[in-house]
mmCIF file with all atom_site columns, N, CA and C in Angstrom:
data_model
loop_
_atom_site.group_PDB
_atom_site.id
_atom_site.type_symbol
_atom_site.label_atom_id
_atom_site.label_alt_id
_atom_site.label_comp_id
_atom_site.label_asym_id
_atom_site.label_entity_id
_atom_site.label_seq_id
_atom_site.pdbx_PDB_ins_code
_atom_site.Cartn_x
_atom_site.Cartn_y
_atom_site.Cartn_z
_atom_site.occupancy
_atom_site.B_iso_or_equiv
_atom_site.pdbx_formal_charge
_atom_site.auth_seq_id
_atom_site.auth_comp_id
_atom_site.auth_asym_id
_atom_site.auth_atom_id
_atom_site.pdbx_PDB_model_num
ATOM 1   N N  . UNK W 1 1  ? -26.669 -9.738  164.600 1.00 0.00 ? 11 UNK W N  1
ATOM 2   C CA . UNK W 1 1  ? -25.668 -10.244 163.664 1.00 0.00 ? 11 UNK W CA 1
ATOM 3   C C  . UNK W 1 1  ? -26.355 -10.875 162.453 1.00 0.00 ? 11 UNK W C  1
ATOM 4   N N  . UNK W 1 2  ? -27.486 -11.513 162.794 1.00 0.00 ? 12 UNK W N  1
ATOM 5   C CA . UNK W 1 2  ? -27.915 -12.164 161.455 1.00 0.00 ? 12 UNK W CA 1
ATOM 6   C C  . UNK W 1 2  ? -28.749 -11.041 160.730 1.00 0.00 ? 12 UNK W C  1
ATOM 7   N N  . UNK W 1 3  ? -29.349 -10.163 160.902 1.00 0.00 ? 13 UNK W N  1
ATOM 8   C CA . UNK W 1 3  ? -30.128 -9.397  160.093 1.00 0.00 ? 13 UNK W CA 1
ATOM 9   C C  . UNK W 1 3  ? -28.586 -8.577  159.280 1.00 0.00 ? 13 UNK W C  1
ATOM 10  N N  . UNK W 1 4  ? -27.374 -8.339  160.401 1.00 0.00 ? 14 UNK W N  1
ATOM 11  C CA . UNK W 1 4  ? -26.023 -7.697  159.262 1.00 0.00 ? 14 UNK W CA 1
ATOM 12  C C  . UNK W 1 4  ? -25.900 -8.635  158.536 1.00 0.00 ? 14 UNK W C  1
ATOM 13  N N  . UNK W 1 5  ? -25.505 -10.045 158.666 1.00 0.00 ? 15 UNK W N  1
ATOM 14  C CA . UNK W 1 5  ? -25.490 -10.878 157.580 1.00 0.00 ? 15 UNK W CA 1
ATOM 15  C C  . UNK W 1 5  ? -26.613 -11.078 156.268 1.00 0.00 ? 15 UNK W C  1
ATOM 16  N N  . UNK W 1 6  ? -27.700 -10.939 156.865 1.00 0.00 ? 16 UNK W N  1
ATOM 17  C CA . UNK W 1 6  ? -28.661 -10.854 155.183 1.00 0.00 ? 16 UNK W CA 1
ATOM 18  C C  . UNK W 1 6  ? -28.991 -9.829  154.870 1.00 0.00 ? 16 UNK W C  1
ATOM 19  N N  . UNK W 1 7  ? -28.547 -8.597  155.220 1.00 0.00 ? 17 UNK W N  1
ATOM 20  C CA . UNK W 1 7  ? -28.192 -7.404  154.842 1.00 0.00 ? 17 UNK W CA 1
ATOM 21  C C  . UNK W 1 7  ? -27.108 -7.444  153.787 1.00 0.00 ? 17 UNK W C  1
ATOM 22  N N  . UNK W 1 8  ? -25.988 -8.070  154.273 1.00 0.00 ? 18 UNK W N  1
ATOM 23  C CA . UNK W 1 8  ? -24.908 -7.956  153.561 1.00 0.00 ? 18 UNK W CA 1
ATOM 24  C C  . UNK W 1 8  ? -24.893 -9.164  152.738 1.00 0.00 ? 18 UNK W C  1
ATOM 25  N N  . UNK W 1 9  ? -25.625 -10.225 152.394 1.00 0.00 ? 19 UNK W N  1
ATOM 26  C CA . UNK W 1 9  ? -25.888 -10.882 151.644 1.00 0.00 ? 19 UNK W CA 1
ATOM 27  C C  . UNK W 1 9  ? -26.941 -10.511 150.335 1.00 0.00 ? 19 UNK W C  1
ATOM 28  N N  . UNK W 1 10 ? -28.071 -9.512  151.156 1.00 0.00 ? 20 UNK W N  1
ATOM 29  C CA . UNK W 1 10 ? -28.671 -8.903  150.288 1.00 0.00 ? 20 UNK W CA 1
ATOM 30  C C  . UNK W 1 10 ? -27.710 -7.572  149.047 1.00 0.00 ? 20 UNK W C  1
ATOM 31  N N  . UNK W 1 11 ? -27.260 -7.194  149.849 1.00 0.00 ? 21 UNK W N  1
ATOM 32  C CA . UNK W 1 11 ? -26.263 -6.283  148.773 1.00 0.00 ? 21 UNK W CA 1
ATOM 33  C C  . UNK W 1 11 ? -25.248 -6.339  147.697 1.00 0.00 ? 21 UNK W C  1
ATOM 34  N N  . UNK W 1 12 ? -24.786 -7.778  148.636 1.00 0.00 ? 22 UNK W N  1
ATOM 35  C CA . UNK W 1 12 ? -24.036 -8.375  147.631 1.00 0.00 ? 22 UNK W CA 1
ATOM 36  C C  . UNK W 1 12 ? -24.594 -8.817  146.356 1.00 0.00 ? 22 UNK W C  1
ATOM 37  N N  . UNK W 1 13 ? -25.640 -9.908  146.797 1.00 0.00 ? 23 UNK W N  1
ATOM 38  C CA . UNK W 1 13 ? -26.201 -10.327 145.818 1.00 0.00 ? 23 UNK W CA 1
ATOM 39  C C  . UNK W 1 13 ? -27.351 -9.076  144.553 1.00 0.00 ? 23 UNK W C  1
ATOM 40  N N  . UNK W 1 14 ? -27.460 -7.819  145.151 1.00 0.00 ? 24 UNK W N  1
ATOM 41  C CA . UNK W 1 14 ? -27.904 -6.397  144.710 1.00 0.00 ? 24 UNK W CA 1
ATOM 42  C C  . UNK W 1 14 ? -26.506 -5.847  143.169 1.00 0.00 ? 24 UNK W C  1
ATOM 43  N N  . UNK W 1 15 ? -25.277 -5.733  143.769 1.00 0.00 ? 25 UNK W N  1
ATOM 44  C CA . UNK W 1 15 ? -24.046 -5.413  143.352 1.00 0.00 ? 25 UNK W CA 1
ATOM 45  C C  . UNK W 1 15 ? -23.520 -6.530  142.197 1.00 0.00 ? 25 UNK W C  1
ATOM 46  N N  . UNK W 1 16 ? -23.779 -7.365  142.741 1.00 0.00 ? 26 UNK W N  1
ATOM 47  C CA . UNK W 1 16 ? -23.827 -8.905  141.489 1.00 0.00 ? 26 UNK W CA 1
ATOM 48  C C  . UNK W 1 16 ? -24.487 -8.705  140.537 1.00 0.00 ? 26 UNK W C  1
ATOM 49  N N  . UNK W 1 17 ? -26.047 -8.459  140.588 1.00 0.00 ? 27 UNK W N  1
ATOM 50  C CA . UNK W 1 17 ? -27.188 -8.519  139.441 1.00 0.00 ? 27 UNK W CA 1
ATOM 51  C C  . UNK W 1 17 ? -27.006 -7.213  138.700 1.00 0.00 ? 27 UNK W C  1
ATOM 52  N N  . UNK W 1 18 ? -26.641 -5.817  139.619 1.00 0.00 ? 28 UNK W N  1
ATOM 53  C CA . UNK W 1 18 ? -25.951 -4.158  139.055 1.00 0.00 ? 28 UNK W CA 1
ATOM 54  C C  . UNK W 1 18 ? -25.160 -4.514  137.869 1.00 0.00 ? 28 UNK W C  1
ATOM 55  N N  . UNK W 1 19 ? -23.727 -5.312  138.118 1.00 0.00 ? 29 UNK W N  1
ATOM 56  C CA . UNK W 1 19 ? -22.612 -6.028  137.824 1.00 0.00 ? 29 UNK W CA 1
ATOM 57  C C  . UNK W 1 19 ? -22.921 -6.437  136.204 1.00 0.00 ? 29 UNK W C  1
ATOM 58  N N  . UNK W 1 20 ? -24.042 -7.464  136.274 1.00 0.00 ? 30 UNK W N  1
ATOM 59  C CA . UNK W 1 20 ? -24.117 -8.507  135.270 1.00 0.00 ? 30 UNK W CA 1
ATOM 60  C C  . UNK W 1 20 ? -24.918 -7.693  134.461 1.00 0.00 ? 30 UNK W C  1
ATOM 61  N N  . UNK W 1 21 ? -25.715 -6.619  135.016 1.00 0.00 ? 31 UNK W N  1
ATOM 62  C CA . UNK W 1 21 ? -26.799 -6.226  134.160 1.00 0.00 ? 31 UNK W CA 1
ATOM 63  C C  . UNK W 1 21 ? -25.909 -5.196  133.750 1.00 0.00 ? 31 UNK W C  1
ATOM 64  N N  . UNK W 1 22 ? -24.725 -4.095  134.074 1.00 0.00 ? 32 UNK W N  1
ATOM 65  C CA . UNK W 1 22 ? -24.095 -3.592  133.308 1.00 0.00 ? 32 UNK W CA 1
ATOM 66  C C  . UNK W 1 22 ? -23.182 -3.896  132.055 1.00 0.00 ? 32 UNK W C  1
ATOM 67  N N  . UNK W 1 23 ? -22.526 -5.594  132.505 1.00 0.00 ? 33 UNK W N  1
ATOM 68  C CA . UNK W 1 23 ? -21.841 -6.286  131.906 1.00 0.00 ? 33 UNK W CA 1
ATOM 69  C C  . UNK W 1 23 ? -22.772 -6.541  130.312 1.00 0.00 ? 33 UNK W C  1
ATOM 70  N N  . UNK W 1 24 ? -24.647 -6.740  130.391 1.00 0.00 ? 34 UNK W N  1
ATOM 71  C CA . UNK W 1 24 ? -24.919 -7.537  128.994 1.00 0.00 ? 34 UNK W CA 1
ATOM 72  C C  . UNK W 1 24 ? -25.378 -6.143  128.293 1.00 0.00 ? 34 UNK W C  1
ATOM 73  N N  . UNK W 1 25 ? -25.415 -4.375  129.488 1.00 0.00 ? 35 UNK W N  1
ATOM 74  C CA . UNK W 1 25 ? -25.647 -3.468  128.698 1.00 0.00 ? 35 UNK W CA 1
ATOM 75  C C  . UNK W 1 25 ? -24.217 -3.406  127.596 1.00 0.00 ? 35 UNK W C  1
ATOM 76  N N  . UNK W 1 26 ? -23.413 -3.771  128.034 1.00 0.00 ? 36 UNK W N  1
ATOM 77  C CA . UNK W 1 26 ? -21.773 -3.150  127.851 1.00 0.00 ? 36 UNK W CA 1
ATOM 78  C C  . UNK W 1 26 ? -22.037 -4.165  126.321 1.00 0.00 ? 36 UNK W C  1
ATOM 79  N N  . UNK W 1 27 ? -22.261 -5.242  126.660 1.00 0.00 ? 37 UNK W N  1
ATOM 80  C CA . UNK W 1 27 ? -22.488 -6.171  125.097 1.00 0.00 ? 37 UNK W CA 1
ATOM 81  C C  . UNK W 1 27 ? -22.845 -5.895  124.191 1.00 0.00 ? 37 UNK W C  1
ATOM 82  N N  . UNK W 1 28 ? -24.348 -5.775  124.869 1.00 0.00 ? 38 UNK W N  1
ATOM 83  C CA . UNK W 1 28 ? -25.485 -5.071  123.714 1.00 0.00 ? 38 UNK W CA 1
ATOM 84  C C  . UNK W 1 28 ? -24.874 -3.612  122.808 1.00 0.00 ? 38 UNK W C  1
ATOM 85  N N  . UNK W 1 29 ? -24.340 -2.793  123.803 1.00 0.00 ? 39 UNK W N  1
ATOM 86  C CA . UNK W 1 29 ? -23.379 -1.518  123.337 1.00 0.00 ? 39 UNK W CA 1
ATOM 87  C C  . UNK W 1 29 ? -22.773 -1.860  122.084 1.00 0.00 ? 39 UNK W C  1
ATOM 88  N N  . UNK W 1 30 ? -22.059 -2.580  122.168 1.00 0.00 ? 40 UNK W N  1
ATOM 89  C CA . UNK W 1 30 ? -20.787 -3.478  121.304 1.00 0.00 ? 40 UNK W CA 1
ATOM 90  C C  . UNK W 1 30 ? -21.062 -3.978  120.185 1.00 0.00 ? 40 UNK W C  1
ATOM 91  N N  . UNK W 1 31 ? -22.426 -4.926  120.398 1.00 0.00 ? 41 UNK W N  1
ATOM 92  C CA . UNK W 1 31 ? -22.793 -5.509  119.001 1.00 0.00 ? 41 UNK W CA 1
ATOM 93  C C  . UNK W 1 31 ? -23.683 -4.088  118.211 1.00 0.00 ? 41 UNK W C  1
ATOM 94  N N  . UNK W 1 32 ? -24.468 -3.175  119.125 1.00 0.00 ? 42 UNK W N  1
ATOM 95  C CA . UNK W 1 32 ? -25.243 -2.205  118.477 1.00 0.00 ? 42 UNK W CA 1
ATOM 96  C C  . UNK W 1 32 ? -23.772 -1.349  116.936 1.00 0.00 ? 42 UNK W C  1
ATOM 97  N N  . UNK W 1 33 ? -22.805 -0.963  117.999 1.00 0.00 ? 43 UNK W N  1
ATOM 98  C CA . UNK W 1 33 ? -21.419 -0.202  117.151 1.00 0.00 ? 43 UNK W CA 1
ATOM 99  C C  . UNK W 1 33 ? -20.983 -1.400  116.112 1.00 0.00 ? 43 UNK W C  1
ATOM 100 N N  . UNK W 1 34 ? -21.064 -2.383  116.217 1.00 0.00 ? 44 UNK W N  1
ATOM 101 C CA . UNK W 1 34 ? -20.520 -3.448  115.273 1.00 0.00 ? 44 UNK W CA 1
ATOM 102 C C  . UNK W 1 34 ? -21.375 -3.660  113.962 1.00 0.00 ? 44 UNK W C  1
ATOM 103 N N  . UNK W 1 35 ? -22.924 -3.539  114.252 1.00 0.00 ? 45 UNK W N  1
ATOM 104 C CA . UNK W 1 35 ? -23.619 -3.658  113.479 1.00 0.00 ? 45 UNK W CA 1
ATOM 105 C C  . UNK W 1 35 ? -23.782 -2.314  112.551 1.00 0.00 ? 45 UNK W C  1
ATOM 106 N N  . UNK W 1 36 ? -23.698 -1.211  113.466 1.00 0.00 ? 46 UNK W N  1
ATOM 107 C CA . UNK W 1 36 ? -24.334 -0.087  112.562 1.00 0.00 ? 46 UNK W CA 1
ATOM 108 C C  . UNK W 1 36 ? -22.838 0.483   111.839 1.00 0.00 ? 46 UNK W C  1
ATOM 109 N N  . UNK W 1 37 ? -21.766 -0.026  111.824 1.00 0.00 ? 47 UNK W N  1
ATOM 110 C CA . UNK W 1 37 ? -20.684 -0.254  111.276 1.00 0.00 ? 47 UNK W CA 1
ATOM 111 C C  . UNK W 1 37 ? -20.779 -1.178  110.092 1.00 0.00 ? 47 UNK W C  1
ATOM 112 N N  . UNK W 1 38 ? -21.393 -1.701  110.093 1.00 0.00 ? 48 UNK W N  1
ATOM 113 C CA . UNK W 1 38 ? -21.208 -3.225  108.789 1.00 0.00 ? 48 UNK W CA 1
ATOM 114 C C  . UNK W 1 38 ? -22.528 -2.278  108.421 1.00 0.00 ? 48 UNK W C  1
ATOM 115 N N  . UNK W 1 39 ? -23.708 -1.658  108.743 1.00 0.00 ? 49 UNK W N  1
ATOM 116 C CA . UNK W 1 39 ? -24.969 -1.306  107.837 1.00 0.00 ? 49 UNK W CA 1
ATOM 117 C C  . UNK W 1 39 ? -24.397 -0.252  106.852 1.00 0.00 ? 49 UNK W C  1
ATOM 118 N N  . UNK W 1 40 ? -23.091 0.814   107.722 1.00 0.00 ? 50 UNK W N  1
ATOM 119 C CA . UNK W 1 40 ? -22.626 2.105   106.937 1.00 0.00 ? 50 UNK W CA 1
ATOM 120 C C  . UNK W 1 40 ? -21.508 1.228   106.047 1.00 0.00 ? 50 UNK W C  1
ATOM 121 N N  . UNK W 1 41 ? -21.045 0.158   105.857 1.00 0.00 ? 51 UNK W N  1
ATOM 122 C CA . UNK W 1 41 ? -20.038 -0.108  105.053 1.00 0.00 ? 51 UNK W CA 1
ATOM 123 C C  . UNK W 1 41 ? -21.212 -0.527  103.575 1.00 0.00 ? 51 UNK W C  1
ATOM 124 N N  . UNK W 1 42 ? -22.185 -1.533  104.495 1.00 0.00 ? 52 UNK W N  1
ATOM 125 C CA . UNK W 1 42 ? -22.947 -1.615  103.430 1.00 0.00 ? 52 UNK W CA 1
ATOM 126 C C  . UNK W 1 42 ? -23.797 -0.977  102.495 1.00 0.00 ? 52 UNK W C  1
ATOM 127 N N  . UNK W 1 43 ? -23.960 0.241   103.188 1.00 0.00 ? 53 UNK W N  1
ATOM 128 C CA . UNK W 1 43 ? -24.781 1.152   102.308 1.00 0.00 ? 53 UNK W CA 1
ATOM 129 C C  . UNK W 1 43 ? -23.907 2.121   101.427 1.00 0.00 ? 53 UNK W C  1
ATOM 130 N N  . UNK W 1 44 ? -22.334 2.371   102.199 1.00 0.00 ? 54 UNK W N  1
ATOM 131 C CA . UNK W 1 44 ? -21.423 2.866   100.962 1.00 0.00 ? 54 UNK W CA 1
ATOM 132 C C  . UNK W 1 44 ? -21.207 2.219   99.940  1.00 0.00 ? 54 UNK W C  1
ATOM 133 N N  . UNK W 1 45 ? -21.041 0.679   99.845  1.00 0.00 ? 55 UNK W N  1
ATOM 134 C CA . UNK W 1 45 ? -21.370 -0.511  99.140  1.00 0.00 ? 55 UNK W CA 1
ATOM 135 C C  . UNK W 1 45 ? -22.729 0.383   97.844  1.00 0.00 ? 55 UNK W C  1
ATOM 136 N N  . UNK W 1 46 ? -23.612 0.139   98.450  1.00 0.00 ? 56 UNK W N  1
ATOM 137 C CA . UNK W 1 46 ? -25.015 0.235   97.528  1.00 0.00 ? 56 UNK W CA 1
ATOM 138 C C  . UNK W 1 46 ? -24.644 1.464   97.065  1.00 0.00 ? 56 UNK W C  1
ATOM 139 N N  . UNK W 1 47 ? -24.402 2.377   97.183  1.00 0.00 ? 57 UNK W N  1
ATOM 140 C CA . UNK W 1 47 ? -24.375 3.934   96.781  1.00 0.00 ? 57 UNK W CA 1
ATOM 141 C C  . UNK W 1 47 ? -23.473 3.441   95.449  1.00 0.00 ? 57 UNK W C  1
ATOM 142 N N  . UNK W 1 48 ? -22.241 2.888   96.040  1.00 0.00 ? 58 UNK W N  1
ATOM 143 C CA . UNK W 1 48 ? -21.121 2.931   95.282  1.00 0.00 ? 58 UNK W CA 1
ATOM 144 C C  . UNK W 1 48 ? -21.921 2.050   93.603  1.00 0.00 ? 58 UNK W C  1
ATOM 145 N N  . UNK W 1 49 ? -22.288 1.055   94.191  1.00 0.00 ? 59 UNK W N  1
ATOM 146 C CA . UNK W 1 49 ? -22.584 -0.060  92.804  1.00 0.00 ? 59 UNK W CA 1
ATOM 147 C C  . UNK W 1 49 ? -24.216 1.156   92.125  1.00 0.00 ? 59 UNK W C  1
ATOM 148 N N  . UNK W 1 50 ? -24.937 1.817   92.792  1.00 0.00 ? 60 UNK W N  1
ATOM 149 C CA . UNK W 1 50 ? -25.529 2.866   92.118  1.00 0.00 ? 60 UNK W CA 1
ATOM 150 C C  . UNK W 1 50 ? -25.061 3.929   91.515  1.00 0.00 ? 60 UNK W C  1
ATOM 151 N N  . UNK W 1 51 ? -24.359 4.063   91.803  1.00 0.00 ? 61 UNK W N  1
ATOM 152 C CA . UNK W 1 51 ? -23.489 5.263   91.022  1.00 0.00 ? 61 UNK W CA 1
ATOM 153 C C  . UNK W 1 51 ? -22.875 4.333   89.897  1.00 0.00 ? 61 UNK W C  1
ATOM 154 N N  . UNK W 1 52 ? -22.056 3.505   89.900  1.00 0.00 ? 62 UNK W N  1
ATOM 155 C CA . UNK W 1 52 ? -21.710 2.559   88.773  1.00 0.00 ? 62 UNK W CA 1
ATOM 156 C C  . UNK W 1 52 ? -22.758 2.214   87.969  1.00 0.00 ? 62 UNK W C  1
ATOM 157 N N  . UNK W 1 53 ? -23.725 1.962   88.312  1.00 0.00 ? 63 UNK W N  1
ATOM 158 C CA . UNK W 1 53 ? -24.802 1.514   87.068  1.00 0.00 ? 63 UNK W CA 1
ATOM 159 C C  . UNK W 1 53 ? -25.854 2.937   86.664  1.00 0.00 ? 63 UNK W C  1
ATOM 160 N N  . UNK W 1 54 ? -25.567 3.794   87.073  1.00 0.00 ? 64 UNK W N  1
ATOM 161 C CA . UNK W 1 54 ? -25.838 4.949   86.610  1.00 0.00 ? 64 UNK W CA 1
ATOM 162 C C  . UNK W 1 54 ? -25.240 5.364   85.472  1.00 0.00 ? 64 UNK W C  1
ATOM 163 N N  . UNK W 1 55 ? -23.879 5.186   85.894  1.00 0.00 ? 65 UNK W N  1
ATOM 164 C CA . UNK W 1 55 ? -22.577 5.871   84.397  1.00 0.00 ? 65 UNK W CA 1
ATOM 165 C C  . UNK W 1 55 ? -22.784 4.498   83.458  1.00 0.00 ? 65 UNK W C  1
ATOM 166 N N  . UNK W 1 56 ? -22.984 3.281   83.710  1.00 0.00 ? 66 UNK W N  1
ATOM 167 C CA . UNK W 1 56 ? -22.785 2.395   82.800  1.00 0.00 ? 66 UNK W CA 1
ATOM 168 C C  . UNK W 1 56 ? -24.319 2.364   81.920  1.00 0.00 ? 66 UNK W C  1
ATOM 169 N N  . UNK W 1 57 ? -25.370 3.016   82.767  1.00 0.00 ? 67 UNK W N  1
ATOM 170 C CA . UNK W 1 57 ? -26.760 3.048   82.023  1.00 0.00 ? 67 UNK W CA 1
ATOM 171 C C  . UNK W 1 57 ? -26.492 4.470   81.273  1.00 0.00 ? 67 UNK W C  1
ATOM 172 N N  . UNK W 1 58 ? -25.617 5.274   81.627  1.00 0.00 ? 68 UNK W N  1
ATOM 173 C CA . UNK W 1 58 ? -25.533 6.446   80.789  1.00 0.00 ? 68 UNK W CA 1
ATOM 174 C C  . UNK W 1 58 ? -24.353 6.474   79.254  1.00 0.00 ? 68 UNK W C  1
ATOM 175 N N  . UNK W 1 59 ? -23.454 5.189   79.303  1.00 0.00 ? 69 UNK W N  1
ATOM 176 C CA . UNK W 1 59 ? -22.823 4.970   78.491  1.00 0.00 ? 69 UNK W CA 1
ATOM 177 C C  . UNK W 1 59 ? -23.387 4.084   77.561  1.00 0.00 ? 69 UNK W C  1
ATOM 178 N N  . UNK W 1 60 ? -24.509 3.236   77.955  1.00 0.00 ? 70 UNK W N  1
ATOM 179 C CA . UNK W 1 60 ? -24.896 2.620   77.323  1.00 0.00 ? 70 UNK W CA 1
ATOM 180 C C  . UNK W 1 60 ? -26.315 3.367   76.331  1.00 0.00 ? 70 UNK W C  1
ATOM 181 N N  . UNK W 1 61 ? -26.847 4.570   76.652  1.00 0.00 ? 71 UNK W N  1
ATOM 182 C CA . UNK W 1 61 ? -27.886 5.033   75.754  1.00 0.00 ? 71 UNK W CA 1
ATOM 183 C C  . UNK W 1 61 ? -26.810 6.064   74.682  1.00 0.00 ? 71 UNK W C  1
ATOM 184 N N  . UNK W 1 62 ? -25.748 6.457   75.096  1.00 0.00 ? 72 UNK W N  1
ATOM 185 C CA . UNK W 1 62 ? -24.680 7.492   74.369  1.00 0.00 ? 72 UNK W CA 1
ATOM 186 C C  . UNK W 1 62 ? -24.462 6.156   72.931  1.00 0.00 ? 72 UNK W C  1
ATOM 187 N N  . UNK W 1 63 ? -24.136 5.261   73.600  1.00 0.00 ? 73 UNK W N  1
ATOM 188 C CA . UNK W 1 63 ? -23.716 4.344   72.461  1.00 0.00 ? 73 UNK W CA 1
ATOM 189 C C  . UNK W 1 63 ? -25.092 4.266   71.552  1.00 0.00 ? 73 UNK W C  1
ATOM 190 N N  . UNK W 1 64 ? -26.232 3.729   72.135  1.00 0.00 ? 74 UNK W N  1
ATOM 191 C CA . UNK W 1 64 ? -27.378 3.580   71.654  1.00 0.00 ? 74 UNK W CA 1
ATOM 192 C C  . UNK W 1 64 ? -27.632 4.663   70.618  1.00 0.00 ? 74 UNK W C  1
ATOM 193 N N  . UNK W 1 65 ? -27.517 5.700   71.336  1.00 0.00 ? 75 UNK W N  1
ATOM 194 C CA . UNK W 1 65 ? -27.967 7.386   69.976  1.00 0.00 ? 75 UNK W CA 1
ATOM 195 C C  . UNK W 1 65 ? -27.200 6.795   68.648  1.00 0.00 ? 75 UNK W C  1
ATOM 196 N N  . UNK W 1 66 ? -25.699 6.900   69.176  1.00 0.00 ? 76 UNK W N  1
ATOM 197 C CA . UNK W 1 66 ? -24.894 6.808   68.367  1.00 0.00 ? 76 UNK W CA 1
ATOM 198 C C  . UNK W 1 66 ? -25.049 5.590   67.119  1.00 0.00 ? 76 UNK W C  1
ATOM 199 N N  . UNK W 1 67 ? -25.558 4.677   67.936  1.00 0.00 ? 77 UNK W N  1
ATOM 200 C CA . UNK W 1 67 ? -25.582 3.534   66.726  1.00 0.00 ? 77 UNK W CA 1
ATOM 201 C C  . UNK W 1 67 ? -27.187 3.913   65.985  1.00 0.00 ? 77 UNK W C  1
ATOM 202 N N  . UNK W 1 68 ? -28.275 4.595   66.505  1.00 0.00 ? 78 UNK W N  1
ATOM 203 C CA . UNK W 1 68 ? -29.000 5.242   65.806  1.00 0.00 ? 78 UNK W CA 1
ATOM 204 C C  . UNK W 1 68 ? -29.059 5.993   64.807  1.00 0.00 ? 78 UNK W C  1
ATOM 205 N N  . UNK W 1 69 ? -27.742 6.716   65.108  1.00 0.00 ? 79 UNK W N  1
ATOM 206 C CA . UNK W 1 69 ? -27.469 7.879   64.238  1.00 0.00 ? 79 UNK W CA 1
ATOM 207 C C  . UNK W 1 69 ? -26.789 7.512   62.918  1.00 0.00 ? 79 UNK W C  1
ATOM 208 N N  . UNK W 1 70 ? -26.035 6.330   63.203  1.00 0.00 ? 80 UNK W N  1
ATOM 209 C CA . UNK W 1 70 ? -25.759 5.626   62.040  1.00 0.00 ? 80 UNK W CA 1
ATOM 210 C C  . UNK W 1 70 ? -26.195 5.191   61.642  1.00 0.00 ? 80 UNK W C  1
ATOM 211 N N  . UNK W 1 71 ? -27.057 4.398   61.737  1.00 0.00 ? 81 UNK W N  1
ATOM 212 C CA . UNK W 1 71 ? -28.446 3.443   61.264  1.00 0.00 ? 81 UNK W CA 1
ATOM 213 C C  . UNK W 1 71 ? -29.101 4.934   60.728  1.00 0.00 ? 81 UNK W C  1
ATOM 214 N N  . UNK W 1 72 ? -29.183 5.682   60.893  1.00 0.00 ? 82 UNK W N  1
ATOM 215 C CA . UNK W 1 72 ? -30.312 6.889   59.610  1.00 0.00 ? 82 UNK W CA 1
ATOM 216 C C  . UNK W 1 72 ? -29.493 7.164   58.639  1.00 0.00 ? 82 UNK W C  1
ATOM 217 N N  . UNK W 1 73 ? -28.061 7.160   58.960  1.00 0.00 ? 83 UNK W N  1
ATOM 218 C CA . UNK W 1 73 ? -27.763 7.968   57.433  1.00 0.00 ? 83 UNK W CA 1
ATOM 219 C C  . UNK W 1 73 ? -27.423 6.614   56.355  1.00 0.00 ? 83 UNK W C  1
#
């Protein structure tokens, strides 16, 4: 009877640590999708404000010619 009892104490306590160690994979899971969620918002972010200072660096040399071009004649 006592070797079934720390048998079945051993398993339990086996099924517990299974338990907990699936429980902080299941976390880790969670924050990994949370994070690489906020990295893709942030990098549509950066694309987006690069593309904006692209057209605004390209409006700004159009003007530049232009006020050149007046300044020669």
């Amino acid at each position: 009877i006592v070797g079934a009892i720390e048998t079945l104490v051993d398993v339990t306590r086996r099924k517990l640590s299974e338990l907990a160690l699936q429980q902080a994979h299941d976390a880790l899971e969670q924050q990994v999708q949370e994070r690489t969620a906020q990295l893709a918002a942030a990098n549509d972010q950066l694309a987006q404000d690069v593309q904006q200072r692209r057209q605004a660096e390209l409006q700004l040399l159009e003007r530049n010619a232009a006020l050149e071009q007046l300044n020669q004649k």
